[in-house]
Amino acid sequence: MSAVAQESAAGTGRAARAGIQLVLVLFALFYLLPLYVMGVNSFKPLSEITGGNMMALPQVWTLEAWGAAWSTAQIGVEPTGLRPYFLNSILMVVPAVAISTILGALNGYVLTKWRFRGDKWVFGLMLFSCFIPFQIVLIPMAVTLGKLGLAGSVPGLVLVHVVYGLGFTTLYFRNYYAAFPTELVRAAQIDGAGFFRIFWRILLPVSGPIAVVSVIWQFTNIWNDFLFGASFGGTSQPMTVALNNLVQSSTGVKEYNVHFAGAILAALPTLVVYIVAGRYFVRGLMAGSVKG
Amino acid sequence: MTGSPQPDFRTRLQDWLPKLVLAPSFAVTIFFVYGFILFTVILSFTGSKMLPLWKFVGLSNYSKLWALENWNTAIVNIGIFAGLYITICMGVGLMLAIFLDQKIRGEGMLRPIYLYPMALSFIVTGTAWKWFLDPGIGLEHILQSWGWTSFHFTWIKDGDFAIYCIVIAAVWQTSGFVMSMFLAGLRGIDNEILKAAQIDGASTPQLYRRIVIPLLRPAFMSAFVILAHLSVKSYDLVIALTGGGPGRDTELPATFMYSYTFTRNQMGVGASSAVIMLMTVAAIMVPYIYAELKEKA
């Protein structure tokens, strides 16, 4: 509790406090509204949405829309549902997150504990790469993936996400390791421990908090990515692209209930991660990485 | 790592090992980031249509670009969008953070509710808001069926207002995250300073205006950088929410670049628009990165 809270708690009137509480609750409702709309309507038969009210609870609860979204809905030209695309996303996310986090940890270790001339330039160049608008790399990336024979494949997407995630993971680990006492590393060096041994035995055991930040950040960014998936996904499109194809399809009746069920399916993995580990994410992010 | 009997070789290897470990990441960055930027910059001076062609045409892509109505719409839109998005997110975020910091009941429950939209993909957010703002089944229909028959809300179908729908959805997604940045800033303020000000007779609003908000400068900086960078990149939200429509009225530079490059076969023009985007981002980011590196010298 900060002093601001304590002092102003005493100084603020009862009515003002009630007003504040009301505003906070109203905003909570605003944030929950779209989730409520998606959730409620995904359990209705279509006729209840088009003929009824989006805010109303279902009169008939049904899992039909969920089944359709998962396995039978028309995605593009194939009636496959979202299932194969969900699998594509998993196959893309897991290696991309693992590789970029491990490399980021090693880079952060080198940049803080094995400094060399020009290391700041190396870091500066990697840091700037976090913030480029990806439009600037789309055309050469398409050419390169074609040349490598990785166009339209999951390994191609893994490569893309590792390359453009490295800047962030390096930033996180570098700022975190910068606060770790270098004397401990020097002492271990004098005792004869080598580069990897020091990393493995001294740095890695204390890296938990920042590893959580790096993994959550990479997981949400890569799972939620649309631009790269749409540009380079080919026949291995990720979940976001498939969801967009489902929702934007112009043929036939708009099956709102299926769209909502699909949207929740696409959101589920990142939502679970935030609910389980969101607290550690914000805490770690604030403690180490984003400073003004 | 070992294997050589010469101790000399081992120590030399230990000296080189850190650089060897860093080298692949650095090489990849140089090639895939800076090499690619160079590629796109060069491409923007060529007459490429569907595929890259190395026939140089000088600055004609840039003059073509600025003469295009779509690009000018995109520039106006990014101005409206970024301006409103950044201001509203910061305003809402700061207000919620200050309110939450008043020893509020249920803080532990409210915080994750404010934060969860940040976990969602813009495609999911876009899908949810697209149907909620749709006059046929969404908000307008709901309020009319509740008896407010004269209620109309057709912004998403109206070329002049659709861009504000994108602002609403984007604010919904990010403002809670900005709140948590400000809240972390508030909780980090030294209590002694505040006590001293209170003894000097400062009222609560004065305390916030004169002392607390200026102390939050780092949080404002971080929030601004993150929001500015998100708004230039915003591509998926437009695609999911309006598809750039009605007509091309919600075109943003990101959607413009994509459609000119990949669907309209004007790769040279697309590349030049990407270069403009990069220059805009660099103007914001380079000073920030420079400060970040200097501070930790």
Coordinates of N, CA and C in Angstrom, one line a residue, chain A residues 1-9 11-12 17 20-21 23-25 27-28 30-35 37-38 49-50 52-55 103 106-107 110-111 114-116 120 122-144 148 159 163-164 166 168 171 174-175 194-196 220 224-227 230-231 240 243-244 247-248 254 256 259-260 263 266-267 270-271 274 278-279 281-282 285-286 288-292, chain B residues 1 14 17-19 21-22 25-26 28-34 36-37 39-40 43 52 92 95-96 99-105 107 110 113-121 123-124 127-132 137-138 141-142 145-146 168 171-172 175-177 180-181 184 186-187 191 194-195 198 204 207-208 212 218 221-222 225-226 229 232-233 235-236 239-240 254 257-258 261-262 267 271 274-275 277-278 281-282 285-286 288-289 292-297:
Chain A
M1 N 0.9 -1.2 0.0 CA 0.0 0.0 0.0 C 0.9 1.2 0.0
S2 N 0.6 2.1 -0.9 CA 1.4 3.3 -0.9 C 0.8 4.4 0.0
A3 N 1.6 5.4 0.3 CA 1.2 6.4 1.2 C 0.0 7.2 0.5
V4 N 0.1 7.3 -0.8 CA -1.0 8.0 -1.5 C -2.3 7.4 -1.1
A5 N -2.3 6.1 -1.2 CA -3.6 5.4 -0.8 C -4.0 5.7 0.6
Q6 N -3.1 5.6 1.5 CA -3.5 5.8 2.9 C -4.0 7.2 3.2
E7 N -3.1 8.2 2.7 CA -3.5 9.5 3.0 C -4.8 9.9 2.4
S8 N -4.9 9.6 1.1 CA -6.1 10.1 0.4 C -7.3 9.3 0.9
A9 N -7.1 8.1 1.4 CA -8.3 7.4 2.0 C -8.9 8.2 3.1
G11 N -8.6 11.4 3.5 CA -9.0 12.8 3.1 C -10.2 12.8 2.1
T12 N -10.5 11.6 1.6 CA -11.6 11.6 0.6 C -12.9 11.2 1.2
R17 N -15.7 8.3 -2.5 CA -15.2 6.9 -2.5 C -16.2 6.0 -3.3
I20 N -15.9 6.6 -6.9 CA -14.7 5.9 -7.5 C -15.0 4.4 -7.7
Q21 N -15.6 3.8 -6.6 CA -15.9 2.4 -6.7 C -16.9 2.1 -7.9
V23 N -17.2 3.9 -10.7 CA -16.5 4.1 -11.9 C -15.7 2.8 -12.2
L24 N -15.0 2.3 -11.2 CA -14.2 1.1 -11.4 C -15.0 -0.1 -11.8
V25 N -16.2 -0.2 -11.2 CA -17.1 -1.4 -11.6 C -17.6 -1.2 -13.0
F27 N -16.2 0.3 -15.5 CA -15.1 -0.1 -16.4 C -14.9 -1.6 -16.5
A28 N -15.1 -2.3 -15.3 CA -14.9 -3.7 -15.3 C -16.0 -4.3 -16.3
F30 N -17.4 -2.8 -18.8 CA -16.9 -2.5 -20.2 C -15.9 -3.5 -20.7
Y31 N -15.0 -3.9 -19.8 CA -14.0 -4.8 -20.3 C -14.6 -6.3 -20.4
L32 N -15.6 -6.6 -19.6 CA -16.1 -7.9 -19.7 C -17.2 -8.1 -20.8
L33 N -17.7 -6.9 -21.2 CA -18.9 -7.0 -22.2 C -18.6 -7.9 -23.4
P34 N -17.5 -7.6 -24.2 CA -17.3 -8.5 -25.4 C -17.1 -9.9 -25.0
L35 N -16.5 -10.2 -23.9 CA -16.3 -11.6 -23.5 C -17.7 -12.3 -23.2
V37 N -20.6 -11.2 -24.4 CA -21.3 -11.4 -25.7 C -20.9 -12.6 -26.4
M38 N -19.5 -12.8 -26.5 CA -19.0 -14.0 -27.2 C -19.5 -15.2 -26.6
I49 N -30.0 -15.8 -32.0 CA -29.2 -14.6 -32.2 C -29.8 -13.6 -33.2
T50 N -30.2 -14.2 -34.3 CA -30.7 -13.3 -35.4 C -32.1 -12.8 -35.0
G52 N -33.3 -12.7 -31.8 CA -33.4 -12.3 -30.4 C -32.5 -11.1 -30.1
N53 N -31.9 -11.2 -28.9 CA -31.1 -10.1 -28.3 C -29.8 -10.7 -27.9
M54 N -28.7 -10.1 -28.3 CA -27.3 -10.6 -28.0 C -27.0 -10.6 -26.5
M55 N -27.7 -9.8 -25.7 CA -27.4 -9.7 -24.3 C -28.1 -10.8 -23.5
L103 N 18.0 -18.5 -26.7 CA 18.9 -17.6 -27.3 C 19.0 -16.2 -26.6
L106 N 21.0 -16.5 -23.4 CA 22.5 -16.6 -23.7 C 23.0 -15.2 -24.1
N107 N 22.2 -14.5 -25.0 CA 22.6 -13.2 -25.4 C 22.7 -12.2 -24.3
V110 N 25.9 -12.9 -22.3 CA 27.1 -12.4 -22.9 C 27.2 -10.9 -22.8
L111 N 26.0 -10.3 -23.1 CA 26.0 -8.8 -23.1 C 26.2 -8.1 -21.8
W114 N 30.1 -10.8 -20.1 CA 31.3 -11.0 -21.0 C 31.4 -9.8 -21.9
R115 N 31.4 -8.7 -21.4 CA 31.3 -7.5 -22.2 C 32.6 -7.3 -23.1
F116 N 32.4 -6.8 -24.2 CA 33.5 -6.6 -25.2 C 33.3 -5.2 -25.8
K120 N 27.7 -2.5 -26.9 CA 26.5 -1.7 -26.8 C 25.9 -1.5 -28.2
V122 N 26.0 -3.7 -30.6 CA 25.4 -4.9 -30.9 C 24.0 -4.9 -30.3
F123 N 23.9 -4.6 -29.0 CA 22.6 -4.5 -28.3 C 21.7 -3.5 -28.9
G124 N 22.2 -2.3 -29.2 CA 21.4 -1.2 -29.7 C 20.8 -1.7 -31.0
L125 N 21.5 -2.4 -31.9 CA 21.0 -2.8 -33.2 C 19.9 -3.9 -32.9
M126 N 20.1 -4.8 -32.0 CA 19.1 -5.8 -31.7 C 17.9 -5.2 -31.1
L127 N 18.1 -4.2 -30.2 CA 16.9 -3.5 -29.6 C 16.1 -2.8 -30.6
F128 N 16.7 -2.1 -31.5 CA 15.9 -1.4 -32.5 C 15.0 -2.3 -33.3
S129 N 15.6 -3.5 -33.5 CA 14.8 -4.5 -34.4 C 13.5 -4.9 -33.8
C130 N 13.3 -4.7 -32.4 CA 12.0 -5.0 -31.8 C 10.9 -4.1 -32.3
F131 N 11.3 -2.9 -32.7 CA 10.3 -1.8 -33.0 C 10.0 -1.5 -34.4
I132 N 10.7 -2.2 -35.3 CA 10.4 -1.9 -36.7 C 9.0 -2.3 -37.1
P133 N 8.4 -1.6 -38.0 CA 7.1 -2.0 -38.5 C 7.4 -3.2 -39.4
F134 N 6.7 -4.3 -39.2 CA 7.1 -5.5 -40.0 C 6.9 -5.4 -41.5
Q135 N 6.1 -4.4 -41.9 CA 5.9 -4.2 -43.3 C 7.2 -4.0 -44.1
I136 N 8.2 -3.5 -43.4 CA 9.5 -3.2 -44.0 C 10.3 -4.5 -44.4
V137 N 9.9 -5.6 -43.7 CA 10.6 -6.9 -44.1 C 9.8 -7.9 -44.8
L138 N 8.5 -7.5 -45.1 CA 7.6 -8.5 -45.7 C 8.1 -9.0 -47.0
I139 N 8.5 -8.1 -47.9 CA 8.8 -8.5 -49.3 C 10.1 -9.3 -49.3
P140 N 11.2 -8.8 -48.7 CA 12.4 -9.6 -48.7 C 12.2 -11.0 -48.0
M141 N 11.4 -11.0 -46.9 CA 11.2 -12.2 -46.2 C 10.5 -13.2 -47.1
A142 N 9.5 -12.8 -47.9 CA 8.8 -13.7 -48.8 C 9.8 -14.3 -49.8
V143 N 10.7 -13.4 -50.3 CA 11.7 -13.9 -51.3 C 12.6 -14.9 -50.6
T144 N 13.1 -14.6 -49.4 CA 14.1 -15.4 -48.7 C 13.4 -16.8 -48.4
L148 N 14.7 -20.5 -49.5 CA 15.1 -21.5 -48.5 C 14.2 -22.7 -48.6
L159 N 10.9 -19.9 -38.0 CA 12.1 -19.0 -38.3 C 11.8 -17.6 -38.2
V163 N 13.4 -15.0 -35.4 CA 14.2 -13.9 -35.8 C 13.7 -12.6 -35.2
Y164 N 12.3 -12.4 -35.3 CA 11.8 -11.1 -34.9 C 11.4 -11.0 -33.4
L166 N 13.9 -12.3 -31.2 CA 15.1 -12.2 -30.5 C 15.4 -10.9 -29.8
F168 N 13.5 -8.8 -28.4 CA 12.8 -8.6 -27.1 C 13.3 -9.6 -26.0
L171 N 16.6 -8.3 -24.8 CA 16.3 -7.1 -24.0 C 15.9 -7.5 -22.6
R174 N 18.9 -9.3 -20.8 CA 20.0 -8.4 -20.6 C 19.7 -7.5 -19.4
N175 N 18.5 -6.9 -19.4 CA 18.2 -5.9 -18.3 C 18.2 -6.7 -16.9
G194 N 33.9 -22.5 -16.4 CA 33.9 -22.0 -17.8 C 32.6 -21.3 -18.1
F195 N 32.5 -20.8 -19.3 CA 31.4 -20.0 -19.8 C 30.1 -20.7 -19.6
F196 N 29.9 -21.9 -20.0 CA 28.6 -22.5 -19.9 C 28.3 -23.0 -18.5
T220 N 2.3 -15.1 -26.3 CA 1.1 -14.3 -26.7 C 1.4 -13.6 -28.0
N224 N -0.8 -14.8 -31.2 CA -1.7 -13.8 -31.7 C -1.3 -13.2 -33.0
D225 N -0.1 -13.5 -33.5 CA 0.3 -12.9 -34.8 C -0.6 -13.2 -35.9
F226 N -0.9 -12.2 -36.7 CA -1.7 -12.4 -37.9 C -0.9 -12.1 -39.2
L227 N -0.2 -11.0 -39.1 CA 0.5 -10.5 -40.3 C 1.4 -11.6 -41.0
A230 N -0.6 -14.6 -42.2 CA -1.3 -14.4 -43.4 C -0.4 -14.3 -44.6
S231 N 0.8 -13.7 -44.3 CA 1.7 -13.5 -45.5 C 2.5 -14.8 -45.8
T240 N -5.1 -17.7 -36.0 CA -5.7 -16.3 -36.2 C -6.1 -16.1 -37.6
L243 N -9.3 -18.1 -38.2 CA -10.4 -17.4 -37.6 C -10.9 -16.3 -38.5
N244 N -10.0 -15.5 -39.0 CA -10.4 -14.4 -39.8 C -11.1 -14.9 -41.1
V247 N -14.6 -15.8 -40.2 CA -15.5 -14.7 -39.9 C -15.8 -13.9 -41.1
Q248 N -14.8 -13.8 -42.0 CA -15.0 -12.9 -43.2 C -15.6 -13.6 -44.4
K254 N -24.4 -15.8 -42.2 CA -23.4 -15.5 -41.2 C -23.7 -16.3 -39.9
Y256 N -23.1 -16.4 -36.6 CA -22.5 -15.6 -35.6 C -22.0 -16.5 -34.4
H259 N -18.8 -18.1 -35.2 CA -17.7 -17.1 -35.2 C -17.3 -16.9 -33.7
F260 N -18.3 -16.7 -32.8 CA -17.9 -16.4 -31.4 C -17.2 -17.6 -30.8
A263 N -13.8 -17.7 -32.0 CA -13.0 -16.6 -31.4 C -12.5 -17.0 -30.0
A266 N -9.7 -19.5 -30.3 CA -8.5 -18.8 -30.6 C -7.9 -18.1 -29.5
A267 N -8.7 -17.6 -28.6 CA -8.3 -16.8 -27.4 C -7.9 -17.7 -26.2
T270 N -4.0 -18.2 -24.8 CA -3.4 -17.0 -24.2 C -4.1 -16.5 -23.0
L271 N -5.4 -16.7 -23.0 CA -6.2 -16.3 -21.8 C -5.8 -17.2 -20.6
Y274 N -2.5 -16.0 -19.3 CA -2.7 -14.7 -18.5 C -3.3 -15.0 -17.1
G278 N -0.4 -14.2 -15.2 CA -0.5 -12.8 -15.6 C 0.2 -11.9 -14.5
R279 N 0.0 -12.2 -13.3 CA 0.6 -11.4 -12.2 C 2.1 -11.4 -12.3
F281 N 3.8 -11.8 -14.8 CA 4.2 -11.2 -16.1 C 4.3 -9.7 -15.8
V282 N 3.3 -9.0 -15.3 CA 3.3 -7.6 -15.1 C 4.4 -7.2 -14.1
L285 N 7.8 -7.6 -15.8 CA 7.9 -6.6 -16.8 C 8.3 -5.3 -16.2
M286 N 7.6 -4.9 -15.1 CA 7.9 -3.6 -14.5 C 9.2 -3.6 -13.8
G288 N 12.0 -5.2 -14.5 CA 13.3 -5.3 -15.2 C 13.3 -4.6 -16.5
S289 N 12.3 -4.6 -17.2 CA 12.5 -4.5 -18.7 C 12.0 -3.2 -19.3
V290 N 10.8 -2.7 -18.9 CA 10.4 -1.5 -19.6 C 10.6 -0.3 -18.6
K291 N 11.6 0.4 -18.9 CA 11.9 1.6 -18.0 C 11.9 2.8 -18.9
G292 N 11.5 3.9 -18.3 CA 11.4 5.1 -19.1 C 12.7 5.8 -19.2
Chain B
M1 N 34.3 -28.6 -26.9 CA 34.9 -27.5 -26.1 C 36.3 -27.9 -25.6
Q14 N 37.9 -20.2 -24.6 CA 37.1 -19.5 -23.6 C 37.0 -18.0 -23.9
L17 N 34.5 -17.8 -26.8 CA 33.2 -18.5 -26.6 C 32.0 -17.5 -26.5
P18 N 32.1 -16.5 -25.7 CA 31.0 -15.5 -25.6 C 30.6 -14.9 -26.9
K19 N 31.6 -14.5 -27.7 CA 31.3 -13.9 -29.0 C 30.7 -15.0 -29.9
V21 N 28.8 -17.4 -29.1 CA 27.5 -17.7 -28.7 C 26.6 -16.6 -29.2
L22 N 27.1 -15.3 -29.1 CA 26.2 -14.2 -29.5 C 26.2 -14.1 -31.1
S25 N 22.9 -14.9 -33.3 CA 21.8 -14.0 -33.1 C 22.1 -12.7 -33.8
F26 N 23.3 -12.2 -33.7 CA 23.7 -11.0 -34.3 C 23.7 -11.0 -35.8
V28 N 21.9 -13.1 -37.6 CA 20.5 -13.2 -38.0 C 19.9 -11.8 -38.0
T29 N 20.2 -11.0 -37.0 CA 19.6 -9.6 -36.9 C 20.1 -8.8 -38.1
I30 N 21.4 -8.8 -38.3 CA 21.9 -8.0 -39.4 C 21.3 -8.4 -40.7
F31 N 21.2 -9.7 -41.0 CA 20.6 -10.1 -42.3 C 19.1 -9.9 -42.3
F32 N 18.4 -10.4 -41.4 CA 16.9 -10.4 -41.5 C 16.3 -9.0 -41.1
V33 N 17.0 -8.2 -40.4 CA 16.5 -6.9 -40.1 C 17.1 -5.8 -41.0
Y34 N 18.4 -5.6 -40.8 CA 19.0 -4.5 -41.5 C 19.2 -4.8 -43.0
F36 N 17.3 -6.7 -44.7 CA 16.0 -6.6 -45.3 C 15.5 -5.2 -45.5
I37 N 15.8 -4.3 -44.5 CA 15.5 -2.9 -44.6 C 16.1 -2.3 -45.8
F39 N 17.1 -3.9 -48.5 CA 16.4 -4.5 -49.6 C 15.2 -3.7 -50.0
T40 N 14.3 -3.4 -48.9 CA 13.1 -2.7 -49.2 C 13.3 -1.3 -49.6
L43 N 14.3 -1.4 -53.1 CA 13.1 -1.8 -53.9 C 12.2 -0.6 -54.2
P52 N 9.9 -8.5 -57.5 CA 11.0 -7.5 -57.5 C 11.7 -7.4 -58.8
V92 N -7.5 7.0 -19.6 CA -8.2 5.9 -18.9 C -7.3 5.2 -18.0
M95 N -6.4 7.2 -14.9 CA -7.5 7.4 -14.0 C -7.8 6.1 -13.2
L96 N -7.8 5.0 -13.9 CA -8.1 3.7 -13.3 C -7.0 3.4 -12.3
F99 N -7.5 5.6 -9.2 CA -8.7 5.1 -8.5 C -8.4 3.8 -7.7
L100 N -7.7 2.9 -8.5 CA -7.5 1.6 -7.8 C -6.5 1.7 -6.7
D101 N -5.7 2.8 -6.7 CA -4.7 3.0 -5.6 C -5.3 3.5 -4.3
Q102 N -6.7 3.7 -4.3 CA -7.3 4.3 -3.1 C -7.8 3.2 -2.2
K103 N -7.1 2.2 -2.0 CA -7.5 1.1 -1.1 C -8.9 0.7 -1.4
I104 N -9.1 0.2 -2.6 CA -10.4 -0.1 -3.1 C -10.8 -1.6 -2.8
R105 N -12.1 -1.8 -2.5 CA -12.5 -3.2 -2.3 C -12.4 -3.9 -3.6
E107 N -9.8 -5.0 -5.3 CA -8.8 -4.7 -6.3 C -8.2 -5.9 -7.0
L110 N -10.6 -6.9 -9.7 CA -10.7 -5.9 -10.8 C -9.5 -5.9 -11.7
I113 N -9.4 -8.4 -14.6 CA -10.5 -8.1 -15.5 C -10.0 -6.9 -16.5
Y114 N -9.3 -6.0 -15.9 CA -8.8 -4.9 -16.7 C -7.7 -5.3 -17.7
L115 N -7.0 -6.3 -17.3 CA -5.8 -6.7 -18.0 C -6.0 -7.8 -19.1
Y116 N -7.1 -8.6 -18.9 CA -7.2 -9.8 -19.8 C -7.3 -9.5 -21.3
P117 N -7.9 -8.3 -21.7 CA -8.0 -8.1 -23.2 C -6.7 -8.1 -23.8
M118 N -5.6 -7.7 -23.1 CA -4.3 -7.6 -23.6 C -3.8 -9.0 -24.1
A119 N -4.4 -10.1 -23.5 CA -4.0 -11.4 -23.9 C -4.5 -11.9 -25.2
L120 N -5.6 -11.1 -25.7 CA -6.3 -11.6 -26.9 C -5.6 -11.1 -28.2
S121 N -5.8 -11.9 -29.2 CA -5.3 -11.4 -30.5 C -6.3 -10.3 -31.0
I123 N -7.4 -10.1 -33.8 CA -8.4 -10.8 -34.7 C -9.6 -11.2 -33.8
V124 N -9.3 -11.7 -32.6 CA -10.4 -12.0 -31.7 C -11.2 -10.7 -31.3
T127 N -13.3 -9.5 -34.1 CA -14.5 -10.3 -34.3 C -15.6 -9.9 -33.3
A128 N -15.2 -9.8 -32.0 CA -16.1 -9.5 -31.0 C -16.8 -8.2 -31.2
W129 N -16.0 -7.1 -31.5 CA -16.5 -5.8 -31.6 C -17.2 -5.6 -33.0
K130 N -16.8 -6.3 -34.0 CA -17.4 -6.2 -35.3 C -18.9 -6.6 -35.2
W131 N -19.2 -7.7 -34.5 CA -20.6 -8.1 -34.4 C -21.3 -7.2 -33.3
F132 N -20.6 -6.8 -32.2 CA -21.3 -6.0 -31.2 C -21.7 -4.6 -31.7
I137 N -27.4 -6.7 -35.5 CA -27.6 -7.6 -34.4 C -27.0 -7.1 -33.1
G138 N -26.1 -6.1 -33.2 CA -25.4 -5.6 -32.0 C -26.1 -4.5 -31.2
H141 N -29.4 -2.9 -32.2 CA -30.6 -3.9 -32.2 C -30.9 -4.1 -30.7
I142 N -29.9 -4.3 -29.8 CA -30.2 -4.6 -28.4 C -31.0 -3.5 -27.8
S145 N -34.5 -3.3 -29.1 CA -35.4 -4.3 -28.6 C -35.7 -4.1 -27.1
W146 N -34.9 -3.3 -26.4 CA -35.2 -3.0 -25.1 C -36.2 -1.8 -25.0
I168 N -12.2 2.5 -30.5 CA -12.9 1.9 -29.3 C -12.4 0.6 -29.0
V171 N -8.7 0.7 -27.7 CA -8.6 1.2 -26.4 C -9.1 0.1 -25.4
W172 N -10.1 -0.6 -25.8 CA -10.6 -1.7 -25.0 C -9.5 -2.7 -24.7
S175 N -6.0 -0.4 -22.8 CA -6.0 0.5 -21.7 C -5.8 -0.1 -20.3
G176 N -6.2 -1.4 -20.2 CA -6.0 -2.0 -18.9 C -4.5 -2.3 -18.7
F177 N -3.8 -2.6 -19.7 CA -2.3 -2.8 -19.6 C -1.6 -1.5 -19.2
S180 N -2.0 -0.9 -15.6 CA -1.1 -1.7 -14.7 C 0.3 -1.1 -14.8
M181 N 0.7 -0.5 -15.9 CA 2.0 0.2 -15.9 C 2.0 1.4 -14.9
A184 N 1.9 0.3 -11.3 CA 3.2 -0.1 -10.8 C 4.1 1.2 -10.5
L186 N 2.9 4.1 -9.6 CA 2.3 4.7 -8.3 C 2.8 4.0 -7.1
R187 N 2.9 2.7 -7.2 CA 3.3 1.9 -6.0 C 4.8 2.0 -5.7
N191 N 7.3 7.1 -0.2 CA 6.2 7.7 0.7 C 6.6 9.0 1.4
L194 N 5.6 12.2 -0.3 CA 4.2 12.5 -0.2 C 3.8 13.0 1.2
K195 N 4.4 12.4 2.2 CA 4.1 12.8 3.6 C 4.6 14.3 3.8
Q198 N 2.1 16.6 2.2 CA 0.9 16.6 3.0 C 1.0 17.5 4.2
T204 N -5.6 16.6 -1.7 CA -5.3 15.4 -2.5 C -5.2 15.7 -4.0
L207 N -1.9 17.2 -4.5 CA -0.8 16.2 -4.4 C -0.6 15.4 -5.7
Y208 N -1.7 15.0 -6.3 CA -1.6 14.3 -7.5 C -1.1 15.1 -8.7
V212 N 2.5 13.6 -7.7 CA 2.5 12.2 -8.1 C 2.6 12.1 -9.7
P218 N 8.5 8.4 -16.0 CA 9.0 7.1 -16.7 C 7.8 6.3 -17.2
M221 N 6.4 7.7 -20.3 CA 7.3 7.5 -21.4 C 7.2 6.0 -22.0
S222 N 7.2 5.1 -21.0 CA 7.1 3.7 -21.5 C 5.8 3.5 -22.2
V225 N 5.7 5.0 -25.7 CA 6.5 4.3 -26.6 C 5.8 3.0 -27.1
I226 N 5.2 2.3 -26.1 CA 4.5 1.0 -26.4 C 3.3 1.3 -27.3
H229 N 4.1 2.5 -30.9 CA 4.6 1.4 -31.7 C 3.5 0.5 -32.1
V232 N 1.3 2.2 -34.9 CA 1.9 2.2 -36.3 C 1.8 0.8 -36.9
K233 N 1.9 -0.2 -36.0 CA 1.9 -1.6 -36.5 C 0.5 -2.1 -36.7
Y235 N -2.5 -3.6 -37.8 CA -2.9 -4.1 -39.1 C -4.1 -5.1 -38.9
D236 N -3.9 -6.0 -38.0 CA -4.9 -7.1 -37.8 C -6.2 -6.5 -37.4
I239 N -8.2 -5.2 -40.2 CA -8.6 -6.4 -41.1 C -9.8 -7.1 -40.5
A240 N -9.8 -7.3 -39.2 CA -10.8 -8.1 -38.5 C -12.1 -7.3 -38.3
A254 N -0.5 0.4 -42.6 CA -0.2 -1.0 -42.6 C -1.0 -1.8 -43.6
M257 N 0.0 -0.8 -47.3 CA 1.2 -1.4 -47.8 C 0.9 -2.8 -48.2
Y258 N 0.2 -3.5 -47.4 CA -0.1 -4.9 -47.8 C -0.9 -5.0 -49.1
T261 N 1.2 -4.0 -52.2 CA 2.3 -4.9 -52.5 C 1.8 -6.3 -53.0
F262 N 0.8 -6.8 -52.3 CA 0.5 -8.2 -52.5 C -0.8 -8.5 -53.3
M267 N 4.4 -3.3 -56.2 CA 5.4 -3.6 -55.1 C 6.2 -2.3 -54.8
A271 N 6.6 -0.8 -51.2 CA 7.9 -0.7 -50.5 C 8.1 0.8 -50.1
A274 N 6.2 1.4 -46.9 CA 6.9 0.7 -45.8 C 8.1 1.6 -45.3
V275 N 8.8 2.2 -46.2 CA 9.9 3.0 -45.8 C 9.4 4.2 -45.0
M277 N 6.8 4.3 -43.2 CA 6.4 3.8 -41.9 C 7.6 3.6 -41.0
L278 N 8.6 3.0 -41.6 CA 9.9 2.8 -40.8 C 10.4 4.1 -40.3
V281 N 8.5 5.4 -37.3 CA 8.8 4.7 -36.1 C 10.2 5.0 -35.6
A282 N 11.2 5.1 -36.5 CA 12.5 5.4 -36.1 C 12.6 6.8 -35.4
M285 N 11.5 6.0 -31.9 CA 12.2 5.0 -31.1 C 13.7 5.3 -30.9
V286 N 14.4 5.9 -31.9 CA 15.8 6.0 -31.8 C 16.2 6.9 -30.6
Y288 N 14.6 7.2 -27.9 CA 14.3 6.4 -26.7 C 15.3 5.3 -26.4
I289 N 15.7 4.6 -27.5 CA 16.8 3.6 -27.4 C 18.1 4.2 -26.9
E292 N 17.9 4.9 -23.3 CA 18.0 3.6 -22.6 C 19.4 3.1 -22.5
L293 N 20.1 3.2 -23.6 CA 21.5 2.7 -23.6 C 22.4 3.6 -22.7
K294 N 22.2 4.9 -22.8 CA 23.1 5.8 -22.1 C 22.9 5.6 -20.6
E295 N 21.6 5.5 -20.2 CA 21.3 5.4 -18.8 C 22.0 4.2 -18.1
K296 N 22.2 3.1 -18.9 CA 22.8 1.9 -18.3 C 24.2 1.8 -18.7
A297 N 24.9 2.9 -18.9 CA 26.3 2.8 -19.3 C 27.1 2.2 -18.2

